[in-house]
Amino acid sequence: MVRFASYNIQYGFGLDGFYNLERIAESLQGADVIALQEVTRGFVRNRYADMVADLAALFPDHFWVYGPACDLHVEPPGGTPGPRACRFQFGNMVLSRWPILSTRTLLLPRSRTVSKLNLQRGATEAVIDTPDGALRAYSVHLDHVSADERIRQLVFLNERINAFTHEGGSVTGALEFDASDPPLPENYVVMGDFNMVPESPEYCAFAGTKDGYYGRMARIGTPIDALAALNGYTPGSYSWMDPEDHDKRMHLDYCFVSGGLEHRLISASVDTTPTGSDHFPVWVEIGR
């Protein structure tokens, strides 16, 4: 059995407004594969913390990769030279108990905004050498203000996921480098903060639209919502809470799996007990 967890960690700030990576790590103990979003380096709000290095230190038994979709030169307040050459990075991280054989960061489509923040978003792809064979894991973070943009991002993401074996992942012909090509597994797990609610237009663009009679049919090339497949949704399901108003809640975080993994799903749930972020971890167990 492999235990997956996905968590948008909001730059390390919890519902109480305090920065604390240790409590985030504690809430993810026991996870074999972890997908994190809103991981930063050189961010003024968390005092230029190198969250990547700090999180890696908190999971010494895990391999890791980081995909900074957004990378900017920034000047610290007052002109004081900042750490890490004054670069602000914002992206996703994947940690795995087993070796990560290859990785890519897929830059998702975006449009230029006028007054609302719009960071470059990405999906960090990791090919993991699990005991049951190679498997793809994606840590995803979509746009937070535009459903149209999310639909474009999800259409692009699904195209790249399905084209993976044809494109060959991060490298092919590695023999020229005296290396072997990494495996090209068909099965995948896509986790992250999708900033969409169940059955929204963007959700249906990714998971398929329900038929009035047959419901939502599994199709090759269409990801399957693990929580929905196990009837895990309730009317009050949520994975995000407004720090200023705890009664304001939404379900924004998901774990989707390829059709070949649906019959291996054991459990899927959202743990709403941690307070290390305004989001909550999504957990999925997949058997052999």
mmCIF file of C-alpha atoms in Angstrom:
data_model
loop_
_atom_site.group_PDB
_atom_site.id
_atom_site.type_symbol
_atom_site.label_atom_id
_atom_site.label_comp_id
_atom_site.label_asym_id
_atom_site.label_seq_id
_atom_site.Cartn_x
_atom_site.Cartn_y
_atom_site.Cartn_z
ATOM 1 C CA MET A 1 0.000 0.000 0.000
ATOM 2 C CA VAL A 2 1.170 3.522 -0.813
ATOM 3 C CA ARG A 3 -0.093 6.505 1.187
ATOM 4 C CA PHE A 4 -0.337 9.792 -0.714
ATOM 5 C CA ALA A 5 -0.895 13.209 0.855
ATOM 6 C CA SER A 6 -1.425 16.604 -0.749
ATOM 7 C CA TYR A 7 -1.212 19.873 1.178
ATOM 8 C CA ASN A 8 -1.238 23.540 0.197
ATOM 9 C CA ILE A 9 0.908 24.914 3.022
ATOM 10 C CA GLN A 10 0.338 28.675 2.436
ATOM 11 C CA TYR A 11 4.003 29.729 2.683
ATOM 12 C CA GLY A 12 4.150 28.022 6.097
ATOM 13 C CA PHE A 13 1.494 30.192 7.777
ATOM 14 C CA GLY A 14 -1.285 28.513 9.746
ATOM 15 C CA LEU A 15 -4.839 29.448 10.620
ATOM 16 C CA ASP A 16 -3.422 31.359 13.586
ATOM 17 C CA GLY A 17 -1.178 33.467 11.346
ATOM 18 C CA PHE A 18 2.059 31.963 12.678
ATOM 19 C CA TYR A 19 4.820 30.459 10.539
ATOM 20 C CA ASN A 20 5.625 26.902 11.615
ATOM 21 C CA LEU A 21 6.866 24.145 9.308
ATOM 22 C CA GLU A 22 7.277 21.613 12.118
ATOM 23 C CA ARG A 23 3.537 21.279 12.660
ATOM 24 C CA ILE A 24 3.042 20.887 8.912
ATOM 25 C CA ALA A 25 5.555 18.040 8.873
ATOM 26 C CA GLU A 26 3.917 16.412 11.897
ATOM 27 C CA SER A 27 0.523 16.374 10.177
ATOM 28 C CA LEU A 28 2.053 14.516 7.204
ATOM 29 C CA GLN A 29 3.793 11.756 9.132
ATOM 30 C CA GLY A 30 3.217 8.341 7.603
ATOM 31 C CA ALA A 31 2.851 9.613 4.043
ATOM 32 C CA ASP A 32 4.939 7.822 1.422
ATOM 33 C CA VAL A 33 4.442 10.402 -1.340
ATOM 34 C CA ILE A 34 3.716 14.048 -0.509
ATOM 35 C CA ALA A 35 2.627 16.834 -2.865
ATOM 36 C CA LEU A 36 3.026 20.360 -1.487
ATOM 37 C CA GLN A 37 1.903 23.676 -2.948
ATOM 38 C CA GLU A 38 2.786 27.302 -2.130
ATOM 39 C CA VAL A 39 6.366 26.423 -1.280
ATOM 40 C CA THR A 40 8.634 29.474 -1.475
ATOM 41 C CA ARG A 41 12.204 30.680 -1.334
ATOM 42 C CA GLY A 42 13.164 34.298 -0.742
ATOM 43 C CA PHE A 43 9.666 35.492 0.197
ATOM 44 C CA VAL A 44 9.555 38.613 2.338
ATOM 45 C CA ARG A 45 6.377 37.453 4.138
ATOM 46 C CA ASN A 46 8.164 34.490 5.744
ATOM 47 C CA ARG A 47 11.464 36.350 6.181
ATOM 48 C CA TYR A 48 13.098 34.905 3.069
ATOM 49 C CA ALA A 49 12.886 31.346 4.381
ATOM 50 C CA ASP A 50 14.269 28.576 2.194
ATOM 51 C CA MET A 51 11.230 26.383 2.666
ATOM 52 C CA VAL A 52 12.601 23.752 0.298
ATOM 53 C CA ALA A 53 15.720 23.121 2.366
ATOM 54 C CA ASP A 54 13.809 23.330 5.632
ATOM 55 C CA LEU A 55 11.107 20.887 4.508
ATOM 56 C CA ALA A 56 13.704 18.485 3.139
ATOM 57 C CA ALA A 57 15.401 18.521 6.556
ATOM 58 C CA LEU A 58 12.092 17.705 8.240
ATOM 59 C CA PHE A 59 11.684 14.632 5.998
ATOM 60 C CA PRO A 60 15.184 13.095 6.099
ATOM 61 C CA ASP A 61 13.916 9.724 4.867
ATOM 62 C CA HIS A 62 12.331 11.175 1.713
ATOM 63 C CA PHE A 63 13.719 12.110 -1.679
ATOM 64 C CA TRP A 64 12.423 15.412 -3.007
ATOM 65 C CA VAL A 65 12.107 17.708 -6.045
ATOM 66 C CA TYR A 66 11.023 21.337 -6.268
ATOM 67 C CA GLY A 67 9.392 23.037 -9.248
ATOM 68 C CA PRO A 68 9.404 26.854 -8.922
ATOM 69 C CA ALA A 69 6.967 27.913 -11.625
ATOM 70 C CA CYS A 70 7.429 31.586 -10.663
ATOM 71 C CA ASP A 71 10.975 32.972 -10.231
ATOM 72 C CA LEU A 72 11.640 36.701 -9.744
ATOM 73 C CA HIS A 73 14.430 39.037 -8.732
ATOM 74 C CA VAL A 74 13.264 41.040 -5.723
ATOM 75 C CA GLU A 75 14.771 43.860 -3.696
ATOM 76 C CA PRO A 76 14.413 43.548 0.081
ATOM 77 C CA PRO A 77 12.910 46.536 1.951
ATOM 78 C CA GLY A 78 15.435 49.278 2.624
ATOM 79 C CA GLY A 79 17.817 48.026 -0.023
ATOM 80 C CA THR A 80 19.447 45.557 2.351
ATOM 81 C CA PRO A 81 20.906 42.594 0.429
ATOM 82 C CA GLY A 82 18.671 39.576 0.961
ATOM 83 C CA PRO A 83 19.567 35.913 1.160
ATOM 84 C CA ARG A 84 19.623 33.600 -1.870
ATOM 85 C CA ALA A 85 20.623 36.388 -4.279
ATOM 86 C CA CYS A 86 17.287 38.166 -3.762
ATOM 87 C CA ARG A 87 15.269 35.653 -5.789
ATOM 88 C CA PHE A 88 11.647 34.963 -4.977
ATOM 89 C CA GLN A 89 10.513 31.467 -5.996
ATOM 90 C CA PHE A 90 6.987 30.095 -5.754
ATOM 91 C CA GLY A 91 6.104 26.550 -6.686
ATOM 92 C CA ASN A 92 5.327 22.957 -5.849
ATOM 93 C CA MET A 93 7.276 20.208 -4.143
ATOM 94 C CA VAL A 94 7.097 16.406 -4.275
ATOM 95 C CA LEU A 95 8.626 14.236 -1.560
ATOM 96 C CA SER A 96 8.873 10.462 -1.847
ATOM 97 C CA ARG A 97 10.012 7.619 0.349
ATOM 98 C CA TRP A 98 11.437 6.057 -2.816
ATOM 99 C CA PRO A 99 13.776 7.509 -5.469
ATOM 100 C CA ILE A 100 12.400 10.122 -7.858
ATOM 101 C CA LEU A 101 13.771 8.937 -11.185
ATOM 102 C CA SER A 102 12.906 11.985 -13.280
ATOM 103 C CA THR A 103 11.010 15.228 -13.001
ATOM 104 C CA ARG A 104 9.589 18.093 -15.059
ATOM 105 C CA THR A 105 7.805 21.303 -14.147
ATOM 106 C CA LEU A 106 4.952 21.943 -16.571
ATOM 107 C CA LEU A 107 4.176 25.649 -16.883
ATOM 108 C CA LEU A 108 0.407 26.074 -17.083
ATOM 109 C CA PRO A 109 -1.282 28.597 -19.412
ATOM 110 C CA ARG A 110 -1.902 32.024 -17.962
ATOM 111 C CA SER A 111 -3.157 35.425 -19.062
ATOM 112 C CA ARG A 112 -1.946 38.871 -18.127
ATOM 113 C CA THR A 113 -4.052 40.559 -15.445
ATOM 114 C CA VAL A 114 -4.375 44.281 -14.758
ATOM 115 C CA SER A 115 -4.904 44.684 -11.023
ATOM 116 C CA LYS A 116 -5.268 41.169 -9.560
ATOM 117 C CA LEU A 117 -2.238 39.043 -8.700
ATOM 118 C CA ASN A 118 -1.611 36.289 -11.251
ATOM 119 C CA LEU A 119 1.482 34.196 -10.617
ATOM 120 C CA GLN A 120 2.819 31.695 -13.119
ATOM 121 C CA ARG A 121 1.382 28.343 -12.013
ATOM 122 C CA GLY A 122 2.791 24.909 -12.618
ATOM 123 C CA ALA A 123 2.460 21.164 -12.222
ATOM 124 C CA THR A 124 5.541 19.387 -10.910
ATOM 125 C CA GLU A 125 5.838 15.892 -12.355
ATOM 126 C CA ALA A 126 7.802 13.161 -10.572
ATOM 127 C CA VAL A 127 8.413 9.607 -11.790
ATOM 128 C CA ILE A 128 8.748 7.561 -8.604
ATOM 129 C CA ASP A 129 10.332 4.134 -8.244
ATOM 130 C CA THR A 130 7.761 2.569 -5.901
ATOM 131 C CA PRO A 131 8.012 -1.073 -4.748
ATOM 132 C CA ASP A 132 5.115 -1.852 -7.113
ATOM 133 C CA GLY A 133 6.837 -0.279 -10.104
ATOM 134 C CA ALA A 134 7.287 3.216 -11.472
ATOM 135 C CA LEU A 135 4.421 5.673 -11.013
ATOM 136 C CA ARG A 136 3.898 9.314 -11.944
ATOM 137 C CA ALA A 137 2.939 11.840 -9.271
ATOM 138 C CA TYR A 138 1.975 15.443 -10.001
ATOM 139 C CA SER A 139 1.823 18.351 -7.552
ATOM 140 C CA VAL A 140 -0.535 20.942 -9.047
ATOM 141 C CA HIS A 141 -1.582 24.497 -8.202
ATOM 142 C CA LEU A 142 -4.139 26.255 -10.409
ATOM 143 C CA ASP A 143 -5.188 29.885 -10.813
ATOM 144 C CA HIS A 144 -7.287 31.204 -7.920
ATOM 145 C CA VAL A 145 -9.487 33.897 -9.503
ATOM 146 C CA SER A 146 -10.653 32.778 -12.958
ATOM 147 C CA ALA A 147 -12.623 29.655 -13.853
ATOM 148 C CA ASP A 148 -11.842 30.254 -17.538
ATOM 149 C CA GLU A 149 -8.119 30.234 -16.789
ATOM 150 C CA ARG A 150 -8.444 27.074 -14.703
ATOM 151 C CA ILE A 151 -10.224 25.319 -17.566
ATOM 152 C CA ARG A 152 -7.416 26.238 -19.956
ATOM 153 C CA GLN A 153 -4.867 25.026 -17.425
ATOM 154 C CA LEU A 154 -6.660 21.726 -16.875
ATOM 155 C CA VAL A 155 -7.099 21.032 -20.585
ATOM 156 C CA PHE A 156 -3.375 21.657 -21.082
ATOM 157 C CA LEU A 157 -2.455 19.536 -18.056
ATOM 158 C CA ASN A 158 -4.580 16.610 -19.198
ATOM 159 C CA GLU A 159 -3.038 16.787 -22.663
ATOM 160 C CA ARG A 160 0.468 16.649 -21.189
ATOM 161 C CA ILE A 161 -0.439 13.803 -18.825
ATOM 162 C CA ASN A 162 -1.829 11.734 -21.679
ATOM 163 C CA ALA A 163 1.057 12.593 -24.003
ATOM 164 C CA PHE A 164 3.656 11.568 -21.420
ATOM 165 C CA THR A 165 4.555 8.181 -22.865
ATOM 166 C CA HIS A 166 4.652 9.637 -26.402
ATOM 167 C CA GLU A 167 6.810 12.628 -25.422
ATOM 168 C CA GLY A 168 9.082 10.544 -23.216
ATOM 169 C CA GLY A 169 9.008 12.538 -19.986
ATOM 170 C CA SER A 170 12.058 14.607 -19.097
ATOM 171 C CA VAL A 171 14.594 12.841 -21.331
ATOM 172 C CA THR A 172 14.877 10.209 -24.063
ATOM 173 C CA GLY A 173 17.958 8.935 -25.849
ATOM 174 C CA ALA A 174 19.881 9.190 -22.586
ATOM 175 C CA LEU A 175 22.364 6.648 -23.890
ATOM 176 C CA GLU A 176 24.183 9.603 -25.397
ATOM 177 C CA PHE A 177 24.874 10.694 -21.807
ATOM 178 C CA ASP A 178 25.934 7.149 -20.846
ATOM 179 C CA ALA A 179 22.682 6.797 -18.906
ATOM 180 C CA SER A 180 19.463 4.844 -19.215
ATOM 181 C CA ASP A 181 16.122 6.398 -20.104
ATOM 182 C CA PRO A 182 13.849 6.656 -17.050
ATOM 183 C CA PRO A 183 10.708 4.493 -17.148
ATOM 184 C CA LEU A 184 7.519 5.822 -18.752
ATOM 185 C CA PRO A 185 4.694 4.605 -16.497
ATOM 186 C CA GLU A 186 1.135 4.965 -17.706
ATOM 187 C CA ASN A 187 -0.428 5.189 -14.231
ATOM 188 C CA TYR A 188 -0.417 8.499 -12.405
ATOM 189 C CA VAL A 189 -1.680 10.374 -9.355
ATOM 190 C CA VAL A 190 -2.493 14.099 -9.692
ATOM 191 C CA MET A 191 -2.713 15.995 -6.405
ATOM 192 C CA GLY A 192 -2.969 19.589 -5.370
ATOM 193 C CA ASP A 193 -4.892 22.798 -4.910
ATOM 194 C CA PHE A 194 -7.176 23.086 -7.927
ATOM 195 C CA ASN A 195 -9.064 26.151 -6.627
ATOM 196 C CA MET A 196 -12.333 24.674 -7.893
ATOM 197 C CA VAL A 197 -15.359 23.119 -6.240
ATOM 198 C CA PRO A 198 -16.804 19.691 -7.105
ATOM 199 C CA GLU A 199 -18.966 19.581 -10.248
ATOM 200 C CA SER A 200 -17.921 23.098 -11.284
ATOM 201 C CA PRO A 201 -17.294 23.699 -15.025
ATOM 202 C CA GLU A 202 -13.541 23.344 -14.541
ATOM 203 C CA TYR A 203 -13.970 20.157 -12.484
ATOM 204 C CA CYS A 204 -16.040 18.656 -15.289
ATOM 205 C CA ALA A 205 -13.488 19.785 -17.882
ATOM 206 C CA PHE A 206 -10.948 17.567 -16.104
ATOM 207 C CA ALA A 207 -12.995 14.685 -14.682
ATOM 208 C CA GLY A 208 -15.737 14.590 -17.328
ATOM 209 C CA THR A 209 -19.377 15.668 -17.204
ATOM 210 C CA LYS A 210 -22.036 13.449 -15.660
ATOM 211 C CA ASP A 211 -24.567 11.910 -17.996
ATOM 212 C CA GLY A 212 -28.172 12.301 -16.902
ATOM 213 C CA TYR A 213 -28.699 8.525 -16.891
ATOM 214 C CA TYR A 214 -25.296 6.842 -16.614
ATOM 215 C CA GLY A 215 -23.597 9.384 -14.389
ATOM 216 C CA ARG A 216 -19.850 9.888 -14.822
ATOM 217 C CA MET A 217 -18.301 7.036 -16.773
ATOM 218 C CA ALA A 218 -14.636 6.122 -16.444
ATOM 219 C CA ARG A 219 -12.780 6.685 -19.721
ATOM 220 C CA ILE A 220 -9.215 6.133 -20.807
ATOM 221 C CA GLY A 221 -7.427 9.465 -20.602
ATOM 222 C CA THR A 222 -9.836 11.017 -18.101
ATOM 223 C CA PRO A 223 -8.620 11.344 -14.481
ATOM 224 C CA ILE A 224 -10.748 9.889 -11.682
ATOM 225 C CA ASP A 225 -11.460 11.811 -8.474
ATOM 226 C CA ALA A 226 -10.385 9.401 -5.715
ATOM 227 C CA LEU A 227 -12.705 10.890 -3.111
ATOM 228 C CA ALA A 228 -15.714 10.703 -5.440
ATOM 229 C CA ALA A 229 -14.847 7.146 -6.517
ATOM 230 C CA LEU A 230 -15.046 6.050 -2.875
ATOM 231 C CA ASN A 231 -18.205 8.077 -2.150
ATOM 232 C CA GLY A 232 -16.243 10.260 0.238
ATOM 233 C CA TYR A 233 -18.042 13.552 -0.340
ATOM 234 C CA THR A 234 -20.600 14.850 2.121
ATOM 235 C CA PRO A 235 -22.672 18.053 1.878
ATOM 236 C CA GLY A 236 -20.223 19.704 4.272
ATOM 237 C CA SER A 237 -16.968 18.484 2.684
ATOM 238 C CA TYR A 238 -14.206 21.094 2.688
ATOM 239 C CA SER A 239 -10.435 21.367 2.343
ATOM 240 C CA TRP A 240 -10.034 25.127 2.829
ATOM 241 C CA MET A 241 -11.105 27.482 5.606
ATOM 242 C CA ASP A 242 -11.037 31.271 5.708
ATOM 243 C CA PRO A 243 -8.628 32.223 8.538
ATOM 244 C CA GLU A 244 -10.782 35.268 9.280
ATOM 245 C CA ASP A 245 -14.116 33.425 9.215
ATOM 246 C CA HIS A 246 -13.981 29.720 10.039
ATOM 247 C CA ASP A 247 -17.566 29.261 8.882
ATOM 248 C CA LYS A 248 -16.467 30.088 5.332
ATOM 249 C CA ARG A 249 -15.297 26.758 3.872
ATOM 250 C CA MET A 250 -14.797 25.264 0.418
ATOM 251 C CA HIS A 251 -13.553 22.023 -1.101
ATOM 252 C CA LEU A 252 -10.608 23.051 -3.300
ATOM 253 C CA ASP A 253 -8.027 20.241 -3.012
ATOM 254 C CA TYR A 254 -8.099 16.888 -4.787
ATOM 255 C CA CYS A 255 -6.369 13.670 -5.658
ATOM 256 C CA PHE A 256 -7.113 12.299 -9.134
ATOM 257 C CA VAL A 257 -5.845 8.935 -10.356
ATOM 258 C CA SER A 258 -5.515 7.229 -13.721
ATOM 259 C CA GLY A 259 -8.110 4.643 -14.699
ATOM 260 C CA GLY A 260 -5.635 1.852 -14.087
ATOM 261 C CA LEU A 261 -5.475 2.744 -10.400
ATOM 262 C CA GLU A 262 -9.198 3.076 -9.664
ATOM 263 C CA HIS A 263 -9.609 -0.577 -8.634
ATOM 264 C CA ARG A 264 -6.628 -0.213 -6.295
ATOM 265 C CA LEU A 265 -8.068 2.699 -4.304
ATOM 266 C CA ILE A 266 -8.430 1.803 -0.627
ATOM 267 C CA SER A 267 -9.347 5.084 1.051
ATOM 268 C CA ALA A 268 -9.572 8.829 0.433
ATOM 269 C CA SER A 269 -10.231 11.553 2.983
ATOM 270 C CA VAL A 270 -9.526 15.113 4.064
ATOM 271 C CA ASP A 271 -7.927 15.586 7.484
ATOM 272 C CA THR A 272 -9.443 18.788 8.879
ATOM 273 C CA THR A 273 -7.619 18.648 12.218
ATOM 274 C CA PRO A 274 -4.251 20.300 11.292
ATOM 275 C CA THR A 275 -3.947 24.070 11.706
ATOM 276 C CA GLY A 276 -0.693 24.612 9.813
ATOM 277 C CA SER A 277 -2.347 26.255 6.796
ATOM 278 C CA ASP A 278 -5.654 27.627 5.550
ATOM 279 C CA HIS A 279 -5.928 24.363 3.555
ATOM 280 C CA PHE A 280 -6.093 20.801 4.877
ATOM 281 C CA PRO A 281 -4.284 17.654 3.747
ATOM 282 C CA VAL A 282 -5.969 15.260 1.337
ATOM 283 C CA TRP A 283 -5.010 11.611 1.961
ATOM 284 C CA VAL A 284 -5.339 8.706 -0.459
ATOM 285 C CA GLU A 285 -4.274 5.085 -0.001
ATOM 286 C CA ILE A 286 -3.611 2.879 -3.027
ATOM 287 C CA GLY A 287 -3.101 -0.867 -2.700
ATOM 288 C CA ARG A 288 -1.025 -3.258 -4.712
#
